[in-house]
Coordinates of C-alpha atoms in Angstrom, one line a residue:
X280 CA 34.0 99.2 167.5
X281 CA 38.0 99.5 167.9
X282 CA 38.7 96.1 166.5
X283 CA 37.5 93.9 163.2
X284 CA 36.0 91.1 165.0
X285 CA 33.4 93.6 166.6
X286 CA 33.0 95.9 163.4
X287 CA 32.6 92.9 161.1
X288 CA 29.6 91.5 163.5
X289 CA 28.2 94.6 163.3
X290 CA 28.4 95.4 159.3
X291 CA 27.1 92.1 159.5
X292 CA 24.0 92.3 161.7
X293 CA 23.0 95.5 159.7
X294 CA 23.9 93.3 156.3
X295 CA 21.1 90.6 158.0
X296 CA 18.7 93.3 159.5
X297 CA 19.2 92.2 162.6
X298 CA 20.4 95.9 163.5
X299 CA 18.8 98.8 162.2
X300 CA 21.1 101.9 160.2
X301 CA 20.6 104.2 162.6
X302 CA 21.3 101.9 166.0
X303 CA 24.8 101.0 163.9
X304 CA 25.6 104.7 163.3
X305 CA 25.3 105.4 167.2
X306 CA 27.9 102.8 167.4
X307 CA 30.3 104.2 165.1
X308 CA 30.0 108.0 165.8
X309 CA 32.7 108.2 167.3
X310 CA 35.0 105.9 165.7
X311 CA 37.2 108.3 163.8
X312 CA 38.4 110.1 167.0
X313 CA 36.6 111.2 170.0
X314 CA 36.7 114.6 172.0
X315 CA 38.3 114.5 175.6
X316 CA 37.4 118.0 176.6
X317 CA 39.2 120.7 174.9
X318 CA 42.4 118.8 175.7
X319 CA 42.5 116.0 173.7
X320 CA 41.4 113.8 170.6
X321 CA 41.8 110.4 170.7
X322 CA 42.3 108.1 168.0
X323 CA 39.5 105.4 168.1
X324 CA 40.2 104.0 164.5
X325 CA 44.2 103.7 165.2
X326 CA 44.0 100.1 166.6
X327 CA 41.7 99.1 163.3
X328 CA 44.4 100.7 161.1
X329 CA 47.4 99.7 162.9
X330 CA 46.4 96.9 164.5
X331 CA 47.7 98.7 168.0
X332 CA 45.4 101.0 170.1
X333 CA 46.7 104.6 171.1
X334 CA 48.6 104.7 174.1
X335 CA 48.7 108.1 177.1
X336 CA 51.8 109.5 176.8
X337 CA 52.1 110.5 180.4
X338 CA 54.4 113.6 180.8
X339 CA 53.4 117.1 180.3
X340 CA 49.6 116.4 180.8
X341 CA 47.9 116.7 184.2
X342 CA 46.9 114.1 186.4
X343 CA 43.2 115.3 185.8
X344 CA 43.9 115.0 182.0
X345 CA 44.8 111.9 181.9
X346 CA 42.0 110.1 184.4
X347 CA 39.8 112.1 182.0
X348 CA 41.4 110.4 178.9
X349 CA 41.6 106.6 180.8
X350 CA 38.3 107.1 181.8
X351 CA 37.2 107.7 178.2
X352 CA 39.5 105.0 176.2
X353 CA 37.8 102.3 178.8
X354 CA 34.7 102.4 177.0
X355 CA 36.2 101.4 173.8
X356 CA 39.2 99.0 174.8
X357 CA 39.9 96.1 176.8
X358 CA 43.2 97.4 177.4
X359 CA 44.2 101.7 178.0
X360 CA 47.8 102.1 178.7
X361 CA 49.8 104.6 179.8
X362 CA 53.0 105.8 179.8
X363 CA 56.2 107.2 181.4
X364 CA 53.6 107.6 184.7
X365 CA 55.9 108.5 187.5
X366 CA 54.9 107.1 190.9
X367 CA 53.9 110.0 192.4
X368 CA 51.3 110.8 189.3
X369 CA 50.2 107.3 189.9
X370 CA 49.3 108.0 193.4
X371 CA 46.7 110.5 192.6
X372 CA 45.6 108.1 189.7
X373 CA 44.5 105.5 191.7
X374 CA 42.1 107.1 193.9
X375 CA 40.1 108.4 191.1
X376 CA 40.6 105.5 188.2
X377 CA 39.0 102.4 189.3
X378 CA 40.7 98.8 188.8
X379 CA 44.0 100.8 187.6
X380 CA 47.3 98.9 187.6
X381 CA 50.8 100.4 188.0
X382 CA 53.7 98.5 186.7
X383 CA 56.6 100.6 189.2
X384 CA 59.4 99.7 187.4
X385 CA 58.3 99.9 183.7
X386 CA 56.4 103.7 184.7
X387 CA 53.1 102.0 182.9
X388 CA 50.0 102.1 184.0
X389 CA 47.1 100.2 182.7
X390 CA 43.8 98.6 182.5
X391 CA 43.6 95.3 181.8
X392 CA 41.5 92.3 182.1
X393 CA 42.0 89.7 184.7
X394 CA 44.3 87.8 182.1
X395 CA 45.8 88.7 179.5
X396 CA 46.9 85.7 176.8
X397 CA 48.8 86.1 173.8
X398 CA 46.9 86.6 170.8
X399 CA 49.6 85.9 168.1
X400 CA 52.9 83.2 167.8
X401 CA 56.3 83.4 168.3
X402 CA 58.3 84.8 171.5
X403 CA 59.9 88.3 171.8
X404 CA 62.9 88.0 173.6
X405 CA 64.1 91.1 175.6
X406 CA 67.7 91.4 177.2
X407 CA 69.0 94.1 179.3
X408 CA 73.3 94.5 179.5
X409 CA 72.9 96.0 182.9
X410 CA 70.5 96.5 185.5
X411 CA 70.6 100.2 185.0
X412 CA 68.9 99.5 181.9
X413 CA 66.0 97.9 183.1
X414 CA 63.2 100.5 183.3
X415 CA 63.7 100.7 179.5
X416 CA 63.8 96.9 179.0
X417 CA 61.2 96.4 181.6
X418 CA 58.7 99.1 179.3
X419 CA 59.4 97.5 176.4
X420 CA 58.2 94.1 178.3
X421 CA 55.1 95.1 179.7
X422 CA 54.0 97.0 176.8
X423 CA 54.7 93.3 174.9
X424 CA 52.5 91.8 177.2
X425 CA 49.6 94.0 177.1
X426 CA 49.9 93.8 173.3
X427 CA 49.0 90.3 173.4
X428 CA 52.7 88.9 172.9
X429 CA 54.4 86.1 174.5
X430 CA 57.8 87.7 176.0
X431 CA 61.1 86.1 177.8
X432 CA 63.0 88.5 179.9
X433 CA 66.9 88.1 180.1
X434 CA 68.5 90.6 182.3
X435 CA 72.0 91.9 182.8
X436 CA 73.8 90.1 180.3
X437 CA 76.6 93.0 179.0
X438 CA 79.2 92.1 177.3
X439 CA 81.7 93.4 180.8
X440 CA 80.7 89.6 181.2
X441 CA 80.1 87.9 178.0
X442 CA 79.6 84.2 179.7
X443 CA 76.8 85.8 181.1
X444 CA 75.1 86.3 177.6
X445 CA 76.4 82.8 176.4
X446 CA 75.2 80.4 178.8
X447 CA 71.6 82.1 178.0
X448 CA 72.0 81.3 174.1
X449 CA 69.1 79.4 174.4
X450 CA 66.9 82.2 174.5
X451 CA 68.6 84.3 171.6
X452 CA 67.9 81.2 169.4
X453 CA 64.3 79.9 170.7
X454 CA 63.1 84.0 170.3
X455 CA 61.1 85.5 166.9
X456 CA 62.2 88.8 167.2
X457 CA 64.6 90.2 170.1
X458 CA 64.9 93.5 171.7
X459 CA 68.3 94.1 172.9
X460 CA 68.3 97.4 175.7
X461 CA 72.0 98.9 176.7
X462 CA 73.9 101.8 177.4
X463 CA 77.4 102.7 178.1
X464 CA 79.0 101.9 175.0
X465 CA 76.3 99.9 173.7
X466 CA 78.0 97.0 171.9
X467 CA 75.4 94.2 173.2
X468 CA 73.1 94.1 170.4
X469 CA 76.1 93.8 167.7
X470 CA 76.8 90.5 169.8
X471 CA 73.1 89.0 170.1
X472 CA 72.7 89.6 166.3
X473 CA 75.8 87.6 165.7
X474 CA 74.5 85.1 167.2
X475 CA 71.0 84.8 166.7
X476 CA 68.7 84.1 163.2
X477 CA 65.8 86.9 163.4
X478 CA 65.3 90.6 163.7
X479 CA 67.2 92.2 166.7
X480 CA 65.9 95.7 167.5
X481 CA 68.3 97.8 169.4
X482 CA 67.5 100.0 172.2
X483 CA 70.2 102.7 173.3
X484 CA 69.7 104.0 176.9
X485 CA 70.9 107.4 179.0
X486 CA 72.7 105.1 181.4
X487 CA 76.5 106.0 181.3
X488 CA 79.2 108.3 182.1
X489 CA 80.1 111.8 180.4
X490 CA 81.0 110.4 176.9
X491 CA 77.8 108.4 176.5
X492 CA 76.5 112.1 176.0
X493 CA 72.8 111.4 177.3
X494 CA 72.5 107.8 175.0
X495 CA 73.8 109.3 171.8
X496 CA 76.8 107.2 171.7
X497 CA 75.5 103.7 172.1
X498 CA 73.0 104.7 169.3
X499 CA 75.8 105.7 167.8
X500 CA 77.7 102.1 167.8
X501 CA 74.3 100.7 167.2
X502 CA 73.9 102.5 164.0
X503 CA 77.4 101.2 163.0
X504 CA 76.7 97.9 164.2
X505 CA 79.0 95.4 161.9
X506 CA 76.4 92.7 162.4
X507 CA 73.5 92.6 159.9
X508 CA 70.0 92.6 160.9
X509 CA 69.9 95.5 163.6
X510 CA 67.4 98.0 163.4
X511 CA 67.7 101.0 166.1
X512 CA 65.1 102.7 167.3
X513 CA 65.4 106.1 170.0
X514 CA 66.9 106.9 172.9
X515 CA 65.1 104.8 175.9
X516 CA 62.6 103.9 173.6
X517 CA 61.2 100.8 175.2
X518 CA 57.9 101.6 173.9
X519 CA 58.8 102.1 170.3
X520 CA 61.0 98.8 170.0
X521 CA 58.0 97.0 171.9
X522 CA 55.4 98.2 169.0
X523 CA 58.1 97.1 166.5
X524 CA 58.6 93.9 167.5
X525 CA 54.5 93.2 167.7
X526 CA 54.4 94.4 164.6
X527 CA 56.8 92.0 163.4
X528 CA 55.2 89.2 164.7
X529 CA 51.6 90.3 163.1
X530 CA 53.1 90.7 159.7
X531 CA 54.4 87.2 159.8
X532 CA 51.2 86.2 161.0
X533 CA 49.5 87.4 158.3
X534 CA 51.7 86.3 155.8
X535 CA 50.5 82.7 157.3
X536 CA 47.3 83.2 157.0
X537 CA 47.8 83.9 153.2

């Protein structure tokens, strides 16, 4: 009952009497939020309102606590996700969460179906300026993917070598929205929206010496950015610029469909 394909059928099988009130009430029970122990609440009715299903936020709950909240999303959604799920979590994950997949390098793990295919058009493109950025890029990319969007990965493409981001301008100008992950100074997505025609979405990272004071001064320069069209979202928030980019996507969707 998480998504309005399912609820429709349902309204409309009571609508037909081909379900009784009280069988469709058992359905929807729990659809405003259901009880994980004394723990935890989750938010059935957030991928109906949203269009995006709540996601595990991974650190400061228990290994226990989160099998415990997996185990009870599965029944509702094809996909549960979590996040920020450090490899040694994961290993006591996977002996108690059956068909559970770990994506190392993004610290996601999720259940999925067999395949996944995208559910909405256009491309989000995602570029990393260096390598040290790519656990950030690489969560913003799988959390893409298991939303249903089509992605195109472009790694370490800083501006230290700028050819490197040129010869690749086919992908800033073939992508519907672009997610551009760096650190250090953080000048890369300044370039990219100079170049390209549609929303860039910045990402600043921790990667960097002293000065770069944890990320705060590449989201610094991003929020100065001279070129128009950048929007910045938080620290290592791969996450965050992957939701914003779907939600892009689904508006102009929409606005199709209208």
């Amino acid at each position: 009952m998480t998504n309005d394909k399912t609820l429709r059928s349902l309204l409309e099988a009571v609508a037909n009497g081909k379900v009784t009130p009280d069988i469709a009430l058992n359905s929807l029970k729990n659809l405003a939020y259901e009880p994980v122990g004394e723990f935890a609440k989750i938010d059935n009715h957030r991928a109906l309102r949203t269009g995006f299903p709540e996601v595990i936020w991974g650190p400061g709950k228990t290994p226990d606590q989160i099998v415990q909240i997996i185990e009870v999303m599965r029944q509702r959604n094809p996909v549960v996700m979590a996040t920020r799920i450090e490899p040694s979590v994961y290993a006591v994950l996977q002996s108690k969460v059956r068909g559970l997949h770990y994506y190392e390098l993004a610290r996601i793990c999720a259940i999925t179906p067999e395949t996944i295919e995208p559910q909405f058009s256009g491309e989000i493109g995602i570029l990393s300026a260096g390598t040290a950025d790519l656990p950030v890029a690489e969560e913003a990319a799988i959390t893409a993917e298991l939303s249903g969007f089509r992605v195109q990965r472009l790694w370490d493409v800083g501006v230290a070598g700028i050819h490197r981001l040129l010869s690749n301008r086919h992908l800033i100008e073939s992508a519907s929205v672009l997610i551009v992950v760096a650190g250090m100074e953080g000048a890369l997505p300044s370039v990219v929206a100079g170049l390209a025609n549609c929303p860039v979405i910045a990402v600043p990272t921790s990667i960097g010496y002293g000065a770069s004071f944890g990320g705060l001064a590449p989201l610094l320069t991003m929020l100065n950015s001279c070129a128009a069209g950048v929007g910045v979202v938080n620290i290592d928030n791969g996450f965050g610029a992957a939701i914003l980019a779907g939600q892009i996507l689904r508006t102009a969707t929409k606005l199709r469909e209208e």
